Tab-separated table of C-alpha atoms in Angstrom:
chain	number	residue	atom	x	y	z
A	85	UNK	CA	13.945	-11.226	-29.204
A	86	UNK	CA	11.621	-9.547	-26.810
A	87	UNK	CA	14.405	-10.047	-24.259
A	88	UNK	CA	17.357	-8.416	-26.150
A	89	UNK	CA	14.758	-5.331	-26.837
A	90	UNK	CA	14.107	-4.678	-23.439
A	91	UNK	CA	17.628	-4.664	-22.749
A	92	UNK	CA	18.270	-2.324	-25.346
A	93	UNK	CA	15.364	-0.179	-24.093
A	94	UNK	CA	16.947	-0.097	-20.518
A	95	UNK	CA	20.596	0.374	-21.642
A	96	UNK	CA	19.153	3.274	-23.882
A	97	UNK	CA	17.543	5.453	-20.478
A	98	UNK	CA	20.716	5.087	-18.796
A	99	UNK	CA	22.520	8.101	-18.211
A	100	UNK	CA	26.261	6.604	-18.573
A	101	UNK	CA	28.041	4.100	-20.439
A	102	UNK	CA	27.578	0.738	-18.617
A	103	UNK	CA	30.251	-1.171	-16.915
A	104	UNK	CA	30.073	-4.849	-17.322
A	105	UNK	CA	28.843	-5.461	-13.778
A	106	UNK	CA	25.760	-3.044	-14.366
A	107	UNK	CA	25.295	-5.166	-18.048
A	108	UNK	CA	24.669	-7.917	-16.161
A	109	UNK	CA	22.440	-6.466	-13.861
A	110	UNK	CA	20.500	-5.381	-16.895
A	111	UNK	CA	20.428	-8.746	-18.361
A	112	UNK	CA	19.157	-10.207	-15.020
A	113	UNK	CA	16.722	-7.050	-14.728
A	114	UNK	CA	15.057	-7.736	-18.061
A	115	UNK	CA	15.206	-11.712	-17.625
A	116	UNK	CA	13.078	-10.967	-14.464
A	117	UNK	CA	10.903	-8.719	-15.893
A	118	UNK	CA	9.956	-11.176	-18.729
A	119	UNK	CA	9.937	-14.318	-16.605
A	120	UNK	CA	6.725	-16.202	-16.557
A	121	UNK	CA	6.873	-17.508	-13.256
A	122	UNK	CA	4.507	-15.442	-11.278
A	123	UNK	CA	5.945	-15.880	-7.747
A	124	UNK	CA	9.540	-14.466	-8.670
A	125	UNK	CA	11.550	-11.420	-6.801
A	126	UNK	CA	14.419	-9.360	-7.210
A	127	UNK	CA	17.149	-8.144	-4.675
A	128	UNK	CA	18.963	-5.655	-6.125
A	129	UNK	CA	21.909	-4.813	-3.775
A	130	UNK	CA	24.275	-2.008	-4.091
A	131	UNK	CA	26.736	0.404	-1.976
A	132	UNK	CA	26.946	4.179	-2.514
A	133	UNK	CA	27.736	5.255	-5.789
A	134	UNK	CA	27.882	1.683	-7.872
A	135	UNK	CA	24.695	2.994	-10.061
A	136	UNK	CA	22.194	1.193	-8.241
A	137	UNK	CA	20.112	4.435	-8.285
A	138	UNK	CA	20.622	5.097	-11.770
A	139	UNK	CA	20.048	1.386	-13.135
A	140	UNK	CA	16.225	1.353	-11.215
A	141	UNK	CA	15.653	5.049	-12.690
A	142	UNK	CA	16.195	3.673	-16.271
A	143	UNK	CA	14.284	0.463	-15.377
A	144	UNK	CA	11.227	2.986	-14.272
A	145	UNK	CA	11.272	5.091	-17.427
A	146	UNK	CA	11.646	1.943	-19.765
A	147	UNK	CA	8.414	0.529	-18.303
A	148	UNK	CA	6.566	4.080	-18.419
A	149	UNK	CA	7.765	4.451	-22.537
A	150	UNK	CA	6.133	0.836	-22.805
A	151	UNK	CA	3.188	1.373	-20.865
A	152	UNK	CA	3.820	-1.170	-18.249
A	153	UNK	CA	2.898	-0.675	-14.663
A	154	UNK	CA	5.170	0.157	-11.607
A	155	UNK	CA	4.743	1.519	-8.054
A	156	UNK	CA	7.491	3.041	-6.303
A	157	UNK	CA	8.063	2.637	-2.500
A	158	UNK	CA	10.122	3.498	0.538
A	159	UNK	CA	10.484	2.702	4.396
A	160	UNK	CA	9.670	6.507	5.461
A	161	UNK	CA	8.736	10.181	3.677
A	162	UNK	CA	12.301	11.127	2.951
A	163	UNK	CA	13.174	8.380	1.355
A	164	UNK	CA	9.897	8.172	-0.488
A	165	UNK	CA	10.935	11.666	-1.849
A	166	UNK	CA	14.347	11.314	-2.599
A	167	UNK	CA	13.086	8.098	-4.766
A	168	UNK	CA	10.843	10.198	-6.546
A	169	UNK	CA	13.356	12.713	-7.467
A	170	UNK	CA	15.686	10.364	-9.258
A	171	UNK	CA	12.927	8.335	-10.870
A	172	UNK	CA	10.874	11.116	-12.074
A	173	UNK	CA	8.086	8.967	-10.863
A	174	UNK	CA	5.897	9.588	-7.756
A	175	UNK	CA	6.807	7.250	-4.788
A	176	UNK	CA	4.859	6.553	-1.289
A	177	UNK	CA	5.751	5.214	1.607
A	178	UNK	CA	5.027	1.022	2.276
A	179	UNK	CA	2.473	1.986	4.929
A	180	UNK	CA	0.489	4.433	2.699
A	181	UNK	CA	0.516	1.684	0.207
A	182	UNK	CA	-0.249	-1.827	1.984
A	183	UNK	CA	-2.672	-0.894	4.656
A	184	UNK	CA	-6.006	0.633	5.920
A	185	UNK	CA	-7.442	1.993	8.642
A	186	UNK	CA	-10.372	-0.254	9.878
A	187	UNK	CA	-12.996	2.344	10.401
A	188	UNK	CA	-15.166	-0.010	11.952
A	189	UNK	CA	-12.445	-0.837	14.475
A	190	UNK	CA	-13.079	0.656	18.015
A	191	UNK	CA	-9.244	0.878	18.283
A	192	UNK	CA	-8.239	4.201	16.598
A	193	UNK	CA	-5.174	3.017	15.488
A	194	UNK	CA	-5.565	-0.651	14.112
A	195	UNK	CA	-4.859	-0.660	10.304
A	196	UNK	CA	-5.012	-3.794	8.167
A	197	UNK	CA	-3.357	-4.773	5.060
A	198	UNK	CA	-5.008	-3.636	2.237
A	199	UNK	CA	-6.412	-5.341	-0.905
A	200	UNK	CA	-3.974	-5.331	-4.070
A	201	UNK	CA	-5.975	-4.326	-7.027
A	202	UNK	CA	-3.046	-3.760	-9.159
A	203	UNK	CA	-3.018	-6.441	-11.947
A	204	UNK	CA	0.706	-7.181	-13.453
A	205	UNK	CA	2.487	-4.244	-11.599
A	206	UNK	CA	5.986	-4.373	-10.650
A	207	UNK	CA	6.473	-2.864	-7.218
A	208	UNK	CA	10.124	-1.326	-6.645
A	209	UNK	CA	10.725	-0.751	-3.108
A	210	UNK	CA	14.096	1.638	-2.137
A	211	UNK	CA	16.145	1.556	0.994
A	212	UNK	CA	14.984	-1.926	1.693
A	213	UNK	CA	17.748	-2.258	4.298
A	214	UNK	CA	15.453	-0.207	6.826
A	215	UNK	CA	12.595	-3.083	6.606
A	216	UNK	CA	12.042	-4.696	9.713
A	217	UNK	CA	10.453	-7.980	10.448
A	218	UNK	CA	10.658	-8.586	14.143
A	219	UNK	CA	7.148	-8.214	14.952
A	220	UNK	CA	7.830	-5.468	17.455
A	221	UNK	CA	7.990	-2.270	14.943
A	222	UNK	CA	4.100	-1.473	16.066
A	223	UNK	CA	1.269	-3.698	16.100
A	224	UNK	CA	-1.097	-1.384	14.956
A	225	UNK	CA	-0.151	-2.047	11.661
A	226	UNK	CA	-1.430	-5.559	9.925
A	227	UNK	CA	0.684	-8.557	11.586
A	228	UNK	CA	3.380	-6.089	13.076
A	229	UNK	CA	6.209	-7.608	10.439
A	230	UNK	CA	6.441	-5.063	7.793
A	231	UNK	CA	8.031	-7.570	5.362
A	232	UNK	CA	6.017	-10.412	5.680
A	233	UNK	CA	2.734	-7.844	5.518
A	234	UNK	CA	4.879	-6.147	2.062
A	235	UNK	CA	5.095	-9.658	0.775
A	236	UNK	CA	1.813	-10.795	1.341
A	237	UNK	CA	0.390	-7.485	0.088
A	238	UNK	CA	2.319	-7.575	-3.511
A	239	UNK	CA	1.850	-11.462	-4.330
A	240	UNK	CA	-2.145	-11.682	-3.294
A	241	UNK	CA	-2.352	-9.234	-6.457
A	242	UNK	CA	-2.470	-11.036	-9.961
A	243	UNK	CA	0.513	-11.005	-11.738
A	244	UNK	CA	2.472	-8.640	-9.517
A	245	UNK	CA	6.354	-9.216	-8.172
A	246	UNK	CA	8.499	-6.879	-6.224
A	247	UNK	CA	12.502	-5.784	-6.599
A	248	UNK	CA	14.015	-4.889	-3.402
A	249	UNK	CA	16.814	-2.683	-3.662
A	250	UNK	CA	19.161	-1.486	-1.151
A	251	UNK	CA	22.847	-1.373	0.600
A	252	UNK	CA	23.887	-4.079	2.845
A	253	UNK	CA	26.618	-1.975	4.589
A	254	UNK	CA	24.021	0.584	6.280
A	255	UNK	CA	22.600	0.063	10.050
A	256	UNK	CA	20.092	-3.211	9.965
A	257	UNK	CA	16.543	-2.312	11.371
A	258	UNK	CA	16.835	-1.767	15.334
A	259	UNK	CA	17.256	-5.167	17.007
A	260	UNK	CA	18.313	-7.056	14.187
A	261	UNK	CA	21.506	-8.412	13.073
A	262	UNK	CA	21.130	-8.105	9.433
A	263	UNK	CA	18.413	-6.379	6.889
A	264	UNK	CA	15.717	-9.546	6.241
A	265	UNK	CA	14.647	-7.465	3.183
A	266	UNK	CA	17.997	-7.887	1.185
A	267	UNK	CA	18.873	-11.735	2.418
A	268	UNK	CA	17.652	-13.962	-0.059
A	269	UNK	CA	16.974	-17.049	2.255
A	270	UNK	CA	14.978	-14.938	4.415
A	271	UNK	CA	12.712	-14.342	1.266
A	272	UNK	CA	12.825	-18.163	-0.171
A	273	UNK	CA	11.275	-18.442	3.096
A	274	UNK	CA	7.936	-17.162	1.774
A	275	UNK	CA	7.926	-19.537	-1.498
A	276	UNK	CA	9.342	-17.183	-3.867
A	277	UNK	CA	11.623	-17.555	-6.737
A	278	UNK	CA	14.483	-15.313	-5.442
A	279	UNK	CA	16.957	-13.985	-8.224
A	280	UNK	CA	19.829	-11.718	-6.846
A	281	UNK	CA	22.194	-8.938	-7.940
A	282	UNK	CA	25.298	-7.593	-6.355
A	283	UNK	CA	26.358	-4.041	-7.494
A	284	UNK	CA	29.994	-3.742	-5.857
A	285	UNK	CA	31.755	-1.766	-8.263
A	286	UNK	CA	31.912	2.071	-7.565
A	287	UNK	CA	31.594	3.856	-10.795
A	288	UNK	CA	31.565	7.159	-9.583
A	289	UNK	CA	34.866	8.990	-9.846
A	290	UNK	CA	36.735	8.256	-6.410
A	291	UNK	CA	39.045	10.897	-7.178
A	292	UNK	CA	36.169	13.448	-6.951
A	293	UNK	CA	34.953	12.490	-3.838
A	294	UNK	CA	35.825	12.032	-0.242
A	295	UNK	CA	32.528	11.269	0.917
A	296	UNK	CA	32.339	8.091	-1.430
A	297	UNK	CA	36.430	7.218	-1.010
A	298	UNK	CA	35.789	6.922	2.508
A	299	UNK	CA	32.390	5.282	2.322
A	300	UNK	CA	33.849	2.710	0.198
A	301	UNK	CA	36.804	2.386	2.475
A	302	UNK	CA	34.278	1.936	5.461
A	303	UNK	CA	32.353	-0.908	3.412
A	304	UNK	CA	35.695	-2.692	2.735
A	305	UNK	CA	36.399	-2.885	6.431
A	306	UNK	CA	32.804	-4.178	7.066
A	307	UNK	CA	33.486	-6.854	4.266
A	308	UNK	CA	36.708	-8.124	5.747
A	309	UNK	CA	35.411	-7.947	9.572
A	310	UNK	CA	38.188	-5.594	10.336
A	311	UNK	CA	36.142	-3.395	12.549
A	312	UNK	CA	38.931	-3.270	15.475
A	313	UNK	CA	40.710	0.455	15.027
A	314	UNK	CA	39.638	3.639	14.505
A	315	UNK	CA	39.588	3.962	10.751
A	316	UNK	CA	41.521	6.531	8.995
A	317	UNK	CA	39.366	9.130	7.630
A	318	UNK	CA	41.439	10.957	4.629
A	319	UNK	CA	40.269	14.401	3.991
A	320	UNK	CA	43.318	15.538	2.271
A	321	UNK	CA	42.601	16.692	-1.374
A	322	UNK	CA	38.946	16.358	-1.314
A	323	UNK	CA	36.624	19.379	-1.514
A	324	UNK	CA	33.663	17.757	-0.300
A	325	UNK	CA	34.600	16.402	3.318
A	326	UNK	CA	36.396	18.448	5.745
A	327	UNK	CA	37.344	18.483	9.429
A	328	UNK	CA	35.360	21.180	11.665
A	329	UNK	CA	36.907	22.408	14.929
A	330	UNK	CA	34.118	23.052	17.718
A	331	UNK	CA	34.552	26.726	17.775
A	332	UNK	CA	33.930	27.178	14.013
A	333	UNK	CA	30.516	24.944	13.992
A	334	UNK	CA	28.193	27.784	15.095
A	335	UNK	CA	29.125	29.878	12.047
A	336	UNK	CA	29.260	27.095	9.488
A	337	UNK	CA	25.988	25.519	10.422
A	338	UNK	CA	24.480	29.251	9.904
A	339	UNK	CA	26.286	29.835	6.570
A	340	UNK	CA	24.767	26.397	5.353
A	341	UNK	CA	21.214	27.735	6.716
A	342	UNK	CA	21.645	30.528	4.454
A	343	UNK	CA	22.997	28.772	1.482
A	344	UNK	CA	21.078	25.904	1.243
A	345	UNK	CA	18.147	26.080	3.636
A	346	UNK	CA	17.012	24.217	6.900
A	347	UNK	CA	15.961	21.651	4.894
A	348	UNK	CA	19.008	20.744	3.253
A	349	UNK	CA	20.814	20.457	6.566
A	350	UNK	CA	21.279	18.391	9.428
A	351	UNK	CA	23.150	17.337	12.526
A	352	UNK	CA	23.943	13.330	13.121
A	353	UNK	CA	24.907	12.459	16.234
A	354	UNK	CA	25.391	8.956	18.426
A	355	UNK	CA	22.842	9.524	20.832
A	356	UNK	CA	19.837	11.187	21.803
A	357	UNK	CA	21.229	13.054	24.603
A	358	UNK	CA	23.703	14.674	22.321
A	359	UNK	CA	21.182	15.507	19.582
A	360	UNK	CA	19.633	17.467	22.232
A	361	UNK	CA	22.904	19.310	23.562
A	362	UNK	CA	22.759	20.378	19.468
A	363	UNK	CA	19.084	21.060	19.344
A	364	UNK	CA	19.500	23.580	22.083
A	365	UNK	CA	22.384	25.524	20.670
A	366	UNK	CA	21.520	25.795	17.458
A	367	UNK	CA	18.056	27.375	18.780
A	368	UNK	CA	19.750	29.709	20.958
A	369	UNK	CA	23.134	30.768	19.031
A	370	UNK	CA	21.736	30.450	15.396
A	371	UNK	CA	17.886	31.192	15.403
A	372	UNK	CA	18.072	33.000	18.811
A	373	UNK	CA	14.573	31.579	19.801
A	374	UNK	CA	13.739	32.354	23.432
A	375	UNK	CA	10.559	30.565	23.383
A	376	UNK	CA	10.119	27.067	23.809
A	377	UNK	CA	8.713	26.842	20.201
A	378	UNK	CA	8.373	29.326	17.639
A	379	UNK	CA	6.756	29.654	14.082
A	380	UNK	CA	9.836	28.467	11.873
A	381	UNK	CA	10.936	25.727	13.924
A	382	UNK	CA	11.916	22.062	12.610
A	383	UNK	CA	10.512	19.503	14.458
A	384	UNK	CA	10.762	15.731	14.024
A	385	UNK	CA	8.180	13.302	14.984
A	386	UNK	CA	9.168	10.980	18.061
A	387	UNK	CA	6.043	8.737	17.643
A	388	UNK	CA	3.331	7.273	15.230
A	389	UNK	CA	0.104	9.402	15.504
A	390	UNK	CA	-2.742	8.336	14.125
A	391	UNK	CA	-5.256	10.991	15.811
A	392	UNK	CA	-4.562	14.196	13.997
A	393	UNK	CA	-4.790	12.952	10.223
A	394	UNK	CA	-8.224	11.014	11.013
A	395	UNK	CA	-10.081	13.357	8.656
A	396	UNK	CA	-7.352	13.648	5.927
A	397	UNK	CA	-7.299	11.901	2.624
A	398	UNK	CA	-3.681	12.939	1.944
A	399	UNK	CA	-1.944	11.158	4.808
A	400	UNK	CA	-3.226	8.397	7.041
A	401	UNK	CA	-1.247	8.855	10.249
A	402	UNK	CA	1.985	10.583	11.107
A	403	UNK	CA	4.786	8.422	11.154
A	404	UNK	CA	8.055	8.301	13.839
A	405	UNK	CA	10.600	10.034	12.063
A	406	UNK	CA	8.851	12.534	10.044
A	407	UNK	CA	9.879	16.059	9.841
A	408	UNK	CA	7.447	19.094	10.307
A	409	UNK	CA	8.039	22.879	10.215
A	410	UNK	CA	6.042	25.098	12.573
A	411	UNK	CA	4.031	27.516	11.132
A	412	UNK	CA	2.515	29.092	14.188
A	413	UNK	CA	1.798	28.464	17.859
A	414	UNK	CA	-1.448	29.168	18.827
A	415	UNK	CA	-1.450	28.731	22.264
A	416	UNK	CA	0.316	26.908	25.236
A	417	UNK	CA	-0.707	25.242	28.356
A	418	UNK	CA	-0.228	23.042	31.028
A	419	UNK	CA	-2.564	20.703	32.035
A	420	UNK	CA	-2.277	17.111	33.656
A	421	UNK	CA	1.197	17.838	35.137
A	422	UNK	CA	2.699	18.105	31.141
A	423	UNK	CA	2.986	20.657	28.693
A	424	UNK	CA	0.828	21.151	25.221
A	425	UNK	CA	0.757	23.448	22.662
A	426	UNK	CA	-1.630	23.993	19.686
A	427	UNK	CA	0.265	24.353	16.500
A	428	UNK	CA	0.144	24.798	12.888
A	429	UNK	CA	2.056	22.516	11.161
A	430	UNK	CA	3.246	21.790	7.288
A	431	UNK	CA	5.586	18.547	6.234
A	432	UNK	CA	8.088	19.290	3.514
A	433	UNK	CA	8.215	15.876	2.385
A	434	UNK	CA	4.737	15.314	1.860
A	435	UNK	CA	4.357	18.098	-0.625
A	436	UNK	CA	4.102	20.532	2.624
A	437	UNK	CA	0.924	19.103	3.483
A	438	UNK	CA	-0.799	21.465	6.090
A	439	UNK	CA	-2.634	20.091	9.525
A	440	UNK	CA	-3.686	21.915	13.109
A	441	UNK	CA	-2.753	19.519	15.978
A	442	UNK	CA	-1.606	19.713	19.673
A	443	UNK	CA	1.770	18.461	20.421
A	444	UNK	CA	3.549	17.706	23.740
A	445	UNK	CA	6.565	19.846	24.607
A	446	UNK	CA	7.541	17.436	27.163
A	447	UNK	CA	8.968	15.499	24.528
A	448	UNK	CA	11.501	17.963	23.297
A	449	UNK	CA	13.870	17.930	26.133
A	450	UNK	CA	14.066	14.215	26.978
A	451	UNK	CA	16.841	12.277	26.574
A	452	UNK	CA	14.851	9.191	25.218
A	453	UNK	CA	13.359	8.929	21.760
A	454	UNK	CA	10.240	9.695	22.832
A	455	UNK	CA	8.136	9.813	26.281
A	456	UNK	CA	9.607	7.320	28.374
A	457	UNK	CA	6.517	4.828	29.149
A	458	UNK	CA	6.300	5.940	32.959
A	459	UNK	CA	5.478	9.448	31.793
A	460	UNK	CA	3.124	7.764	29.055
A	461	UNK	CA	1.111	5.810	32.264
A	462	UNK	CA	1.216	8.912	34.305
A	463	UNK	CA	-0.337	10.952	31.275
A	464	UNK	CA	-2.949	7.909	30.732
A	465	UNK	CA	-4.029	7.656	34.372
A	466	UNK	CA	-4.282	11.158	35.249
A	467	UNK	CA	-6.476	12.064	32.174
A	468	UNK	CA	-8.712	8.814	32.549
A	469	UNK	CA	-9.580	10.588	35.840
A	470	UNK	CA	-11.212	12.999	34.102
A	471	UNK	CA	-14.047	10.466	32.421
A	472	UNK	CA	-14.376	8.798	36.038
A	473	UNK	CA	-18.107	9.820	35.636
A	474	UNK	CA	-18.608	7.452	33.278
A	475	UNK	CA	-19.593	3.905	34.279
A	476	UNK	CA	-18.610	1.339	31.494
A	477	UNK	CA	-15.046	0.562	30.966
A	478	UNK	CA	-15.582	0.352	27.277
A	479	UNK	CA	-16.918	3.991	26.906
A	480	UNK	CA	-14.065	5.124	29.325
A	481	UNK	CA	-11.750	3.866	26.441
A	482	UNK	CA	-13.723	5.509	23.962
A	483	UNK	CA	-13.332	8.964	25.244
A	484	UNK	CA	-9.640	8.431	25.724
A	485	UNK	CA	-9.021	7.128	22.249
A	486	UNK	CA	-10.914	10.752	21.090
A	487	UNK	CA	-9.117	12.637	23.902
A	488	UNK	CA	-6.570	15.434	22.074
A	489	UNK	CA	-3.886	15.450	25.489
A	490	UNK	CA	-3.726	11.793	25.221
A	491	UNK	CA	-3.214	11.943	21.516
A	492	UNK	CA	-1.155	15.213	21.544
A	493	UNK	CA	1.959	14.530	18.604
A	494	UNK	CA	5.222	13.983	20.458
A	495	UNK	CA	7.793	15.661	18.739
A	496	UNK	CA	11.626	16.926	19.309
A	497	UNK	CA	13.499	19.144	17.541
A	498	UNK	CA	14.858	18.433	14.196
A	499	UNK	CA	17.896	20.194	13.600
A	500	UNK	CA	19.938	17.389	15.092
A	501	UNK	CA	19.424	13.848	15.139
A	502	UNK	CA	20.225	10.244	15.751
A	503	UNK	CA	21.578	8.243	12.606
A	504	UNK	CA	18.833	5.736	12.558
A	505	UNK	CA	16.655	8.724	12.385
A	506	UNK	CA	18.420	10.115	9.572
A	507	UNK	CA	18.701	6.730	7.945
A	508	UNK	CA	16.711	6.898	4.420
A	509	UNK	CA	17.174	10.682	3.540
A	510	UNK	CA	19.600	12.588	2.254
A	511	UNK	CA	20.775	16.531	2.713
A	512	UNK	CA	23.092	18.757	1.119
A	513	UNK	CA	25.080	19.422	4.127
A	514	UNK	CA	25.258	17.080	6.582
A	515	UNK	CA	27.533	17.689	10.373
A	516	UNK	CA	29.087	14.284	11.667
A	517	UNK	CA	29.617	14.357	15.513
A	518	UNK	CA	30.706	10.985	16.549
A	519	UNK	CA	31.664	12.075	20.043
A	520	UNK	CA	34.097	10.000	22.136
A	521	UNK	CA	34.648	6.518	20.794
A	522	UNK	CA	36.666	4.044	23.386
A	523	UNK	CA	38.301	0.943	22.182
A	524	UNK	CA	35.212	-1.317	22.984
A	525	UNK	CA	32.681	0.599	20.895
A	526	UNK	CA	35.224	-0.141	17.834
A	527	UNK	CA	32.563	-3.009	16.409
A	528	UNK	CA	31.477	-3.525	12.871
A	529	UNK	CA	27.879	-2.216	13.954
A	530	UNK	CA	30.041	1.445	14.915
A	531	UNK	CA	31.575	0.927	11.058
A	532	UNK	CA	28.193	0.271	9.584
A	533	UNK	CA	26.623	3.420	11.908
A	534	UNK	CA	29.984	5.513	10.368
A	535	UNK	CA	28.931	4.378	6.594
A	536	UNK	CA	25.391	5.091	6.938
A	537	UNK	CA	26.169	8.562	8.667
A	538	UNK	CA	28.900	9.471	5.196
A	539	UNK	CA	26.331	8.419	2.768
A	540	UNK	CA	23.539	10.884	4.103
A	541	UNK	CA	25.433	13.767	2.873
A	542	UNK	CA	24.934	14.701	-1.058
A	543	UNK	CA	27.337	17.861	-1.124
A	544	UNK	CA	29.250	18.417	2.150
A	545	UNK	CA	30.597	16.282	4.874
A	546	UNK	CA	31.665	18.092	8.014
A	547	UNK	CA	33.272	15.976	11.064
A	548	UNK	CA	32.933	17.654	13.839
A	549	UNK	CA	35.536	17.928	16.641
A	550	UNK	CA	37.336	14.787	15.018
A	551	UNK	CA	40.254	13.777	16.736
A	552	UNK	CA	43.511	14.429	14.739
A	553	UNK	CA	44.517	10.909	15.045
A	554	UNK	CA	41.579	9.583	12.732
A	555	UNK	CA	42.368	11.868	9.735
A	556	UNK	CA	44.724	12.068	7.040
């Protein structure tokens, strides 16, 4: 009785006519929500265009109407922003919710798992394909295994349970073969009763969207394990996907900045080296920026930083991959063999939160994802010499942890990024440069990379300098 009422409510909040597969998913979700088994978990896997997001939005609306508690989470700030827009409900990053900084610790950046004080609450996590469990991601957080910590946090709360959703055709976390948070066997290992549902039928009209048509074809290649020829990309007859010759690139990016803004335009590349070339070109030829850093510059954070947010209630730390806009550059200086700038920043994915910080200018130009280890060590030991007069090692370390130059924010320009950095976000205009693809690069990983890059675009996808024999 109550089951059919709940199913009816979810269907009522669904914006379209449900397909039989979506209807099955609603039944399974209603069963899960009403199940008396406390340690149960639901995995909702769905490819681009299968209605996964509409389904979860309908579940959230229904729960709000019935005064049931739900908390929405995602792995990155940008993904949380996307989730909150389509669900009409605030969403947070997983880290903000499940970790707290240890105030009494002499480690600056030690976060322990928070106490889950919520009761009878459903935790909905989007973009779960990005959740890693390799113990390498950052040992300053809990056990260093994000999935372990998420499960421990949620199920330590009375009557709380987890709904994980994501797309298995996307890139798995760096260094992992598959996405552990979308794999039933991994989650059963926690002693949870796992239910799962796969949405495979694409419901958005394929005829209207070249992005979706090609994403579906790429996903099919991944499923068939048939990833050893260059996939043909269909562009003819689609308004939302086009091949862009290199000589039209500058004009087109410039026009997108005018039409939808810098925040809704991104270039996605294969490597940091390629992204650097684009960032330099965009700053010189479109934005006419002569200084190394100017007001209005878009930056992407290259390494987690806990120092500059210590006194902020709004965000606990600045995460690798977060976007920031330079409001003004106060002064630049050279010290310890490196270059620094004091800047005022805003963070568009966190309601334009404002912050003053010192940034390291050297990382803007390195081909590595952040400052290489050798440079990091050189910076550390050079600054340490300033504190040579302090007799105890512990006191010297304390000074280092409070040193603004050692803790300078590592940033890169954010106009062009690698696909891993773009994952979880969506932009209206995406320029895709896959670079040269040699035969030995044709692996299932490359197809996943392509699928992930294609599905970042919501309005137009530009294929930059694409080989003629790869499009039709």
